[in-house]
Short mmCIF file of C-alpha atoms in Angstrom, two decimals:
data_model
loop_
_atom_site.label_atom_id
_atom_site.label_comp_id
_atom_site.label_asym_id
_atom_site.label_seq_id
_atom_site.Cartn_x
_atom_site.Cartn_y
_atom_site.Cartn_z
CA UNK A 1 74.04 -51.50 101.59
CA UNK A 2 73.53 -53.45 105.17
CA UNK A 3 69.81 -52.97 104.43
CA UNK A 4 69.47 -54.80 100.93
CA UNK A 5 72.24 -57.61 101.41
CA UNK A 6 71.02 -58.69 104.81
CA UNK A 7 67.82 -60.35 103.64
CA UNK A 8 69.19 -61.66 100.71
CA UNK A 9 71.68 -63.11 102.31
CA UNK A 10 69.82 -64.81 104.63
CA UNK A 11 67.31 -66.03 102.17
CA UNK A 12 70.28 -67.45 100.66
CA UNK A 13 71.61 -69.57 103.16
CA UNK A 14 68.67 -71.07 104.38
CA UNK A 15 66.85 -71.85 100.78
CA UNK A 16 70.15 -73.38 99.90
CA UNK A 17 70.99 -75.59 103.49
CA UNK A 18 67.32 -76.92 102.87
CA UNK A 19 67.83 -77.86 99.19
CA UNK A 20 70.74 -78.94 99.74
CA UNK A 21 69.62 -81.63 102.60
CA UNK A 22 67.22 -82.83 100.32
CA UNK A 23 69.21 -83.69 97.41
CA UNK A 24 71.90 -85.21 99.55
CA UNK A 25 69.23 -87.45 101.12
CA UNK A 26 67.55 -88.18 97.06
CA UNK A 27 71.09 -89.37 95.75
CA UNK A 28 72.40 -91.06 98.38
CA UNK A 29 70.73 -94.36 97.71
CA UNK A 30 71.85 -93.85 94.31
CA UNK A 31 75.84 -93.20 95.37
CA UNK A 32 75.60 -96.01 97.74
CA UNK A 33 75.58 -98.14 94.75
CA UNK A 34 78.07 -95.88 92.16
CA UNK A 35 80.22 -94.11 94.34
CA UNK A 36 81.65 -95.88 97.29
CA UNK A 37 84.68 -94.54 98.77
CA UNK A 38 86.82 -97.71 100.02
CA UNK A 39 89.60 -97.05 102.86
CA UNK A 40 93.27 -96.13 101.52
CA UNK A 41 96.19 -95.14 102.85
CA UNK A 42 94.59 -91.28 103.26
CA UNK A 43 91.53 -92.27 104.68
CA UNK A 44 90.29 -91.55 108.29
CA UNK A 45 87.47 -93.76 107.72
CA UNK A 46 87.55 -97.78 108.20
CA UNK A 47 84.67 -99.03 105.53
CA UNK A 48 83.06 -97.96 102.36
CA UNK A 49 80.86 -95.31 102.65
CA UNK A 50 79.66 -93.45 99.83
CA UNK A 51 80.97 -90.03 97.98
CA UNK A 52 78.95 -88.12 95.92
CA UNK A 53 77.37 -85.27 98.62
CA UNK A 54 79.03 -82.25 96.28
CA UNK A 55 76.33 -82.96 93.87
CA UNK A 56 73.40 -81.60 96.19
CA UNK A 57 76.05 -79.06 97.33
CA UNK A 58 77.25 -77.63 94.21
CA UNK A 59 73.76 -77.52 92.99
CA UNK A 60 71.84 -76.12 96.00
CA UNK A 61 74.47 -73.38 95.77
CA UNK A 62 74.46 -72.29 92.00
CA UNK A 63 70.53 -72.79 91.70
CA UNK A 64 70.10 -70.81 95.14
CA UNK A 65 72.66 -68.10 94.52
CA UNK A 66 71.23 -67.58 90.40
CA UNK A 67 67.72 -67.34 91.83
CA UNK A 68 68.06 -64.95 94.42
CA UNK A 69 70.82 -62.72 92.49
CA UNK A 70 68.14 -62.60 89.83
CA UNK A 71 65.97 -61.13 92.63
CA UNK A 72 67.97 -58.73 93.89
CA UNK A 73 67.85 -57.12 90.81
CA UNK A 74 70.50 -54.74 91.78
CA UNK A 75 73.57 -53.07 89.40
CA UNK A 76 76.47 -55.32 91.24
CA UNK A 77 74.14 -58.40 91.31
CA UNK A 78 74.85 -59.82 87.96
CA UNK A 79 75.13 -63.47 87.85
CA UNK A 80 78.76 -64.35 87.32
CA UNK A 81 78.19 -66.71 83.99
CA UNK A 82 81.99 -68.19 83.95
CA UNK A 83 82.00 -68.88 87.08
CA UNK A 84 78.93 -70.84 87.10
CA UNK A 85 79.71 -72.54 84.45
CA UNK A 86 83.70 -73.76 85.59
CA UNK A 87 82.18 -74.66 89.00
CA UNK A 88 79.43 -76.60 86.73
CA UNK A 89 82.18 -78.46 84.69
CA UNK A 90 85.54 -78.61 87.14
CA UNK A 91 82.04 -80.71 89.37
CA UNK A 92 81.55 -82.49 86.39
CA UNK A 93 85.30 -83.60 86.64
CA UNK A 94 85.03 -84.34 89.58
CA UNK A 95 82.53 -86.97 90.02
CA UNK A 96 83.94 -88.98 86.56
CA UNK A 97 86.96 -88.98 89.46
CA UNK A 98 85.15 -89.94 92.03
CA UNK A 99 82.88 -92.88 89.57
CA UNK A 100 85.81 -93.97 87.37
CA UNK A 101 89.92 -92.36 88.24
CA UNK A 102 91.17 -89.85 85.91
CA UNK A 103 95.12 -89.90 85.78
CA UNK A 104 96.78 -86.61 87.41
CA UNK A 105 97.85 -84.98 84.13
CA UNK A 106 94.66 -84.89 82.38
CA UNK A 107 92.86 -84.20 85.81
CA UNK A 108 94.93 -81.05 86.27
CA UNK A 109 94.74 -80.36 82.86
CA UNK A 110 90.89 -80.04 83.60
CA UNK A 111 90.80 -78.12 86.50
CA UNK A 112 93.19 -75.39 84.95
CA UNK A 113 90.68 -75.02 82.10
CA UNK A 114 87.80 -74.35 84.81
CA UNK A 115 89.98 -71.98 86.77
CA UNK A 116 91.34 -70.09 83.43
CA UNK A 117 87.85 -69.70 82.59
CA UNK A 118 87.24 -67.91 85.85
CA UNK A 119 90.41 -65.66 86.19
CA UNK A 120 90.68 -64.29 82.16
CA UNK A 121 87.09 -64.05 81.88
CA UNK A 122 87.44 -61.15 84.85
CA UNK A 123 87.33 -57.20 83.35
CA UNK A 124 90.98 -56.32 83.00
CA UNK A 125 90.40 -53.30 85.46
CA UNK A 126 90.04 -56.08 88.21
CA UNK A 127 93.84 -55.87 89.05
CA UNK A 128 95.91 -57.04 92.11
CA UNK A 129 98.97 -55.54 91.63
CA UNK A 130 98.28 -52.69 88.91
CA UNK A 131 102.25 -52.02 88.03
CA UNK A 132 102.70 -55.52 87.32
CA UNK A 133 101.96 -56.50 83.65
CA UNK A 134 98.49 -57.70 83.43
CA UNK A 135 99.07 -61.12 81.76
CA UNK A 136 101.51 -62.17 84.40
CA UNK A 137 99.36 -61.40 87.03
CA UNK A 138 96.33 -63.66 85.46
CA UNK A 139 99.23 -66.42 84.96
CA UNK A 140 100.31 -66.10 88.58
CA UNK A 141 96.24 -65.94 89.65
CA UNK A 142 95.88 -68.82 87.34
CA UNK A 143 98.48 -71.35 89.25
CA UNK A 144 97.48 -69.96 92.93
CA UNK A 145 93.95 -70.80 91.67
CA UNK A 146 95.03 -74.22 90.52
CA UNK A 147 96.93 -74.78 93.59
CA UNK A 148 94.27 -73.63 95.98
CA UNK A 149 91.18 -75.87 93.95
CA UNK A 150 93.98 -78.97 94.65
CA UNK A 151 94.50 -78.04 98.32
CA UNK A 152 91.17 -77.99 99.28
CA UNK A 153 90.50 -81.34 98.04
CA UNK A 154 93.69 -82.38 100.04
CA UNK A 155 92.63 -80.90 102.79
CA UNK A 156 89.33 -82.67 102.67
CA UNK A 157 90.47 -86.07 104.20
CA UNK A 158 88.00 -85.64 107.77
CA UNK A 159 84.61 -85.89 108.73
CA UNK A 160 83.61 -82.18 108.63
CA UNK A 161 87.24 -80.85 107.49
CA UNK A 162 85.24 -78.71 105.11
CA UNK A 163 83.16 -77.43 106.44
CA UNK A 164 85.44 -76.08 109.58
CA UNK A 165 86.53 -74.15 106.72
CA UNK A 166 84.51 -73.46 104.16
CA UNK A 167 81.88 -72.40 106.62
CA UNK A 168 84.06 -69.42 108.33
CA UNK A 169 84.95 -67.74 105.07
CA UNK A 170 82.17 -67.84 103.39
CA UNK A 171 80.52 -66.36 106.54
CA UNK A 172 83.25 -63.53 106.60
CA UNK A 173 82.47 -62.68 103.04
CA UNK A 174 79.09 -62.42 103.99
CA UNK A 175 79.80 -59.67 106.65
CA UNK A 176 82.11 -58.02 104.57
CA UNK A 177 79.80 -57.78 101.91
CA UNK A 178 77.09 -56.30 104.62
CA UNK A 179 79.35 -54.03 105.92
CA UNK A 180 80.26 -52.75 102.00
CA UNK A 181 83.48 -54.57 101.39
CA UNK A 182 81.86 -57.04 98.62
CA UNK A 183 79.14 -56.69 95.97
CA UNK A 184 75.93 -58.22 96.23
CA UNK A 185 76.33 -60.97 93.58
CA UNK A 186 79.82 -62.02 95.81
CA UNK A 187 78.05 -61.96 98.74
CA UNK A 188 75.13 -64.09 97.58
CA UNK A 189 77.36 -66.53 96.35
CA UNK A 190 78.90 -66.93 99.83
CA UNK A 191 75.88 -67.08 101.91
CA UNK A 192 74.45 -69.93 99.08
CA UNK A 193 77.90 -71.61 99.72
CA UNK A 194 77.80 -71.62 103.79
CA UNK A 195 74.17 -72.58 103.65
CA UNK A 196 74.72 -75.48 101.46
CA UNK A 197 77.73 -76.49 103.86
CA UNK A 198 75.51 -76.58 106.77
CA UNK A 199 72.88 -78.18 104.91
CA UNK A 200 75.95 -81.04 104.46
CA UNK A 201 77.17 -80.94 107.86
CA UNK A 202 74.35 -83.30 109.79
CA UNK A 203 75.40 -86.20 107.04
CA UNK A 204 79.32 -85.67 107.64
CA UNK A 205 79.81 -85.01 111.08
CA UNK A 206 81.53 -88.41 112.92
CA UNK A 207 80.91 -91.42 111.56
CA UNK A 208 80.44 -89.53 108.21
CA UNK A 209 77.24 -91.09 106.14
CA UNK A 210 78.64 -89.17 102.98
CA UNK A 211 81.43 -87.63 101.59
CA UNK A 212 81.31 -84.56 99.56
CA UNK A 213 84.16 -86.75 96.81
CA UNK A 214 85.51 -84.79 94.21
CA UNK A 215 82.69 -83.69 92.86
CA UNK A 216 82.50 -81.39 96.02
CA UNK A 217 85.70 -80.44 96.89
CA UNK A 218 87.04 -79.56 93.35
CA UNK A 219 83.82 -76.99 92.72
CA UNK A 220 84.10 -75.53 96.24
CA UNK A 221 87.59 -75.01 96.05
CA UNK A 222 87.11 -72.89 92.82
CA UNK A 223 84.46 -70.88 94.61
CA UNK A 224 86.23 -70.35 97.28
CA UNK A 225 89.06 -69.27 95.54
CA UNK A 226 86.68 -66.58 93.66
CA UNK A 227 85.33 -65.47 96.73
CA UNK A 228 89.13 -64.60 98.17
CA UNK A 229 89.96 -63.05 94.44
CA UNK A 230 87.07 -60.86 94.64
CA UNK A 231 88.58 -59.66 97.82
CA UNK A 232 92.19 -59.28 96.76
CA UNK A 233 90.77 -57.29 93.32
CA UNK A 234 89.71 -54.74 95.83
CA UNK A 235 92.64 -54.48 97.53
CA UNK A 236 91.70 -56.73 100.46
CA UNK A 237 94.82 -58.55 100.18
CA UNK A 238 95.36 -59.53 104.61
CA UNK A 239 91.66 -60.97 104.46
CA UNK A 240 92.17 -62.73 101.54
CA UNK A 241 95.13 -64.51 103.06
CA UNK A 242 93.92 -64.27 106.24
CA UNK A 243 90.75 -67.00 106.01
CA UNK A 244 92.43 -69.57 104.26
CA UNK A 245 95.54 -69.12 106.45
CA UNK A 246 95.51 -72.30 107.95
CA UNK A 247 94.67 -74.51 104.96
CA UNK A 248 97.26 -72.71 102.44
CA UNK A 249 100.16 -73.58 106.09
CA UNK A 250 99.01 -76.92 106.16
CA UNK A 251 98.83 -78.05 102.70
CA UNK A 252 102.01 -76.27 101.56
CA UNK A 253 103.84 -77.33 104.35
CA UNK A 254 103.19 -81.07 103.90
CA UNK A 255 103.48 -80.62 100.20
CA UNK A 256 107.01 -79.22 100.52
CA UNK A 257 107.84 -81.74 103.27
CA UNK A 258 107.02 -84.35 100.71
CA UNK A 259 109.00 -82.85 98.24
CA UNK A 260 112.20 -82.99 100.17
CA UNK A 261 111.91 -86.15 101.35
CA UNK A 262 111.29 -86.99 97.61
CA UNK A 263 107.86 -88.75 98.38
CA UNK A 264 105.65 -89.13 95.50
CA UNK A 265 103.51 -85.85 96.43
CA UNK A 266 100.74 -86.87 94.39
CA UNK A 267 100.05 -90.58 95.82
CA UNK A 268 97.33 -90.93 98.94
CA UNK A 269 99.39 -90.05 102.14
CA UNK A 270 97.99 -89.33 106.07
CA UNK A 271 100.85 -86.51 106.54
CA UNK A 272 98.96 -83.33 106.46
CA UNK A 273 98.54 -81.78 110.11
CA UNK A 274 95.22 -82.48 110.91
CA UNK A 275 95.64 -86.09 109.36
CA UNK A 276 98.75 -86.19 111.71
CA UNK A 277 96.73 -85.21 114.66
CA UNK A 278 94.56 -88.27 114.45
CA UNK A 279 97.51 -90.55 114.66
CA UNK A 280 98.86 -88.16 117.43
CA UNK A 281 95.79 -89.12 119.61
CA UNK A 282 92.93 -86.20 118.91
CA UNK A 283 89.71 -87.33 118.58
CA UNK A 284 87.98 -85.90 114.96
CA UNK A 285 85.44 -83.91 116.73
CA UNK A 286 88.50 -82.85 118.55
CA UNK A 287 90.55 -81.79 115.40
CA UNK A 288 87.64 -80.13 113.79
CA UNK A 289 86.80 -78.12 116.36
CA UNK A 290 89.84 -76.55 116.82
CA UNK A 291 90.47 -76.11 113.19
CA UNK A 292 86.66 -74.59 113.04
CA UNK A 293 87.69 -72.49 116.13
CA UNK A 294 90.86 -71.35 114.30
CA UNK A 295 89.00 -70.00 111.22
CA UNK A 296 87.09 -67.71 113.42
CA UNK A 297 90.01 -66.49 114.76
CA UNK A 298 91.51 -65.52 111.35
CA UNK A 299 87.74 -64.96 110.06
CA UNK A 300 87.83 -62.17 113.08
CA UNK A 301 91.59 -60.89 111.88
CA UNK A 302 90.18 -60.82 108.32
CA UNK A 303 87.38 -58.59 108.91
CA UNK A 304 89.38 -56.32 111.08
CA UNK A 305 92.04 -56.05 108.35
CA UNK A 306 89.04 -54.20 105.87
CA UNK A 307 88.65 -51.30 108.21
CA UNK A 308 91.84 -50.79 108.75
CA UNK A 309 94.03 -47.88 106.45
CA UNK A 310 97.32 -48.06 107.90
CA UNK A 311 99.58 -51.38 105.83
CA UNK A 312 101.58 -51.57 109.43
CA UNK A 313 98.38 -52.65 110.97
CA UNK A 314 97.07 -55.32 108.63
CA UNK A 315 100.63 -56.89 108.29
CA UNK A 316 100.65 -56.86 112.29
CA UNK A 317 97.26 -58.96 111.76
CA UNK A 318 98.49 -61.15 108.67
CA UNK A 319 101.33 -62.04 111.50
CA UNK A 320 99.09 -62.59 114.50
CA UNK A 321 97.53 -65.17 112.29
CA UNK A 322 100.66 -66.77 111.48
CA UNK A 323 101.22 -67.39 114.68
CA UNK A 324 97.49 -69.14 116.15
CA UNK A 325 97.94 -71.42 113.23
CA UNK A 326 102.15 -72.21 113.86
CA UNK A 327 101.14 -72.38 117.06
CA UNK A 328 97.70 -75.32 115.75
CA UNK A 329 99.90 -77.47 113.28
CA UNK A 330 102.73 -77.49 116.10
CA UNK A 331 100.21 -79.04 118.10
CA UNK A 332 98.70 -81.34 116.02
CA UNK A 333 101.98 -82.64 115.56
CA UNK A 334 103.14 -83.57 118.41
CA UNK A 335 101.79 -86.50 120.57
CA UNK A 336 98.72 -85.96 122.82
CA UNK A 337 99.56 -86.94 126.62
CA UNK A 338 96.11 -88.11 127.86
CA UNK A 339 95.35 -86.76 131.07
CA UNK A 340 94.46 -88.28 134.62
#
């Protein structure tokens, strides 16, 4: 398994990185004219900046992943057609929202259709909790997937933040594939997305020359959610929770806090922990660096959890991950004292 997946994954990552960078270079002049992101209450940038680099990232991911999966020709390397189609659809929704605003409710309905296509196209024997009725599990998975897609979008509010999240998650899935814990097609898609994000990173480093836009953050959320769902369907629950734990904790805690305060949770804001960190004196590089380091720790815990049979040990690793996330969020929420 390692021998067959290693060269394919490396090939997918390298090709996707190169294609992503080329497509971003080619599309940026057009996006400068038609898709500028103006600063608002949520923004960390101060000048209008083009958005839409997700076009290059997603195109590179799907083109390269599809080509390498076909090249693989293995029994477990069939192209997940529903996932690719849903990714293109939700990317189109995101692009429309980038160029011309789509109201909240229609946007959620369209996103829900994309998530539903991924969830309900899966074979009935792929189950998270076999004792639970299938329709209940699929509906709950739909709601969770819709939330995950949106939280990735919510958290894409700082230069390199989505890179710091997506690269460790996808790299961990690739590693699990090499260890025999993921199908070839899953591993290749993860490798392609990882490479495409690395190709995007130089353009998004502070101060960013271009943003992903909803055309990038929404389909990236869908693809990451599908990868995590693959782990859950194969009974790797701890890994599926550990890998996105910082995003889950920050976005969910922020949502509940805004609901308790009766704030319009759908409106732009700067109350995520990573945003509060920049307001509290942390540089952008410091914030994304700490998030990236935290995600590497979570990825290591996730991979370790798949090698353990005892549920108690997996719970212990989850607890360790939760403590690490809580410490970083607490640190971000406090004013940074300057050292002299």
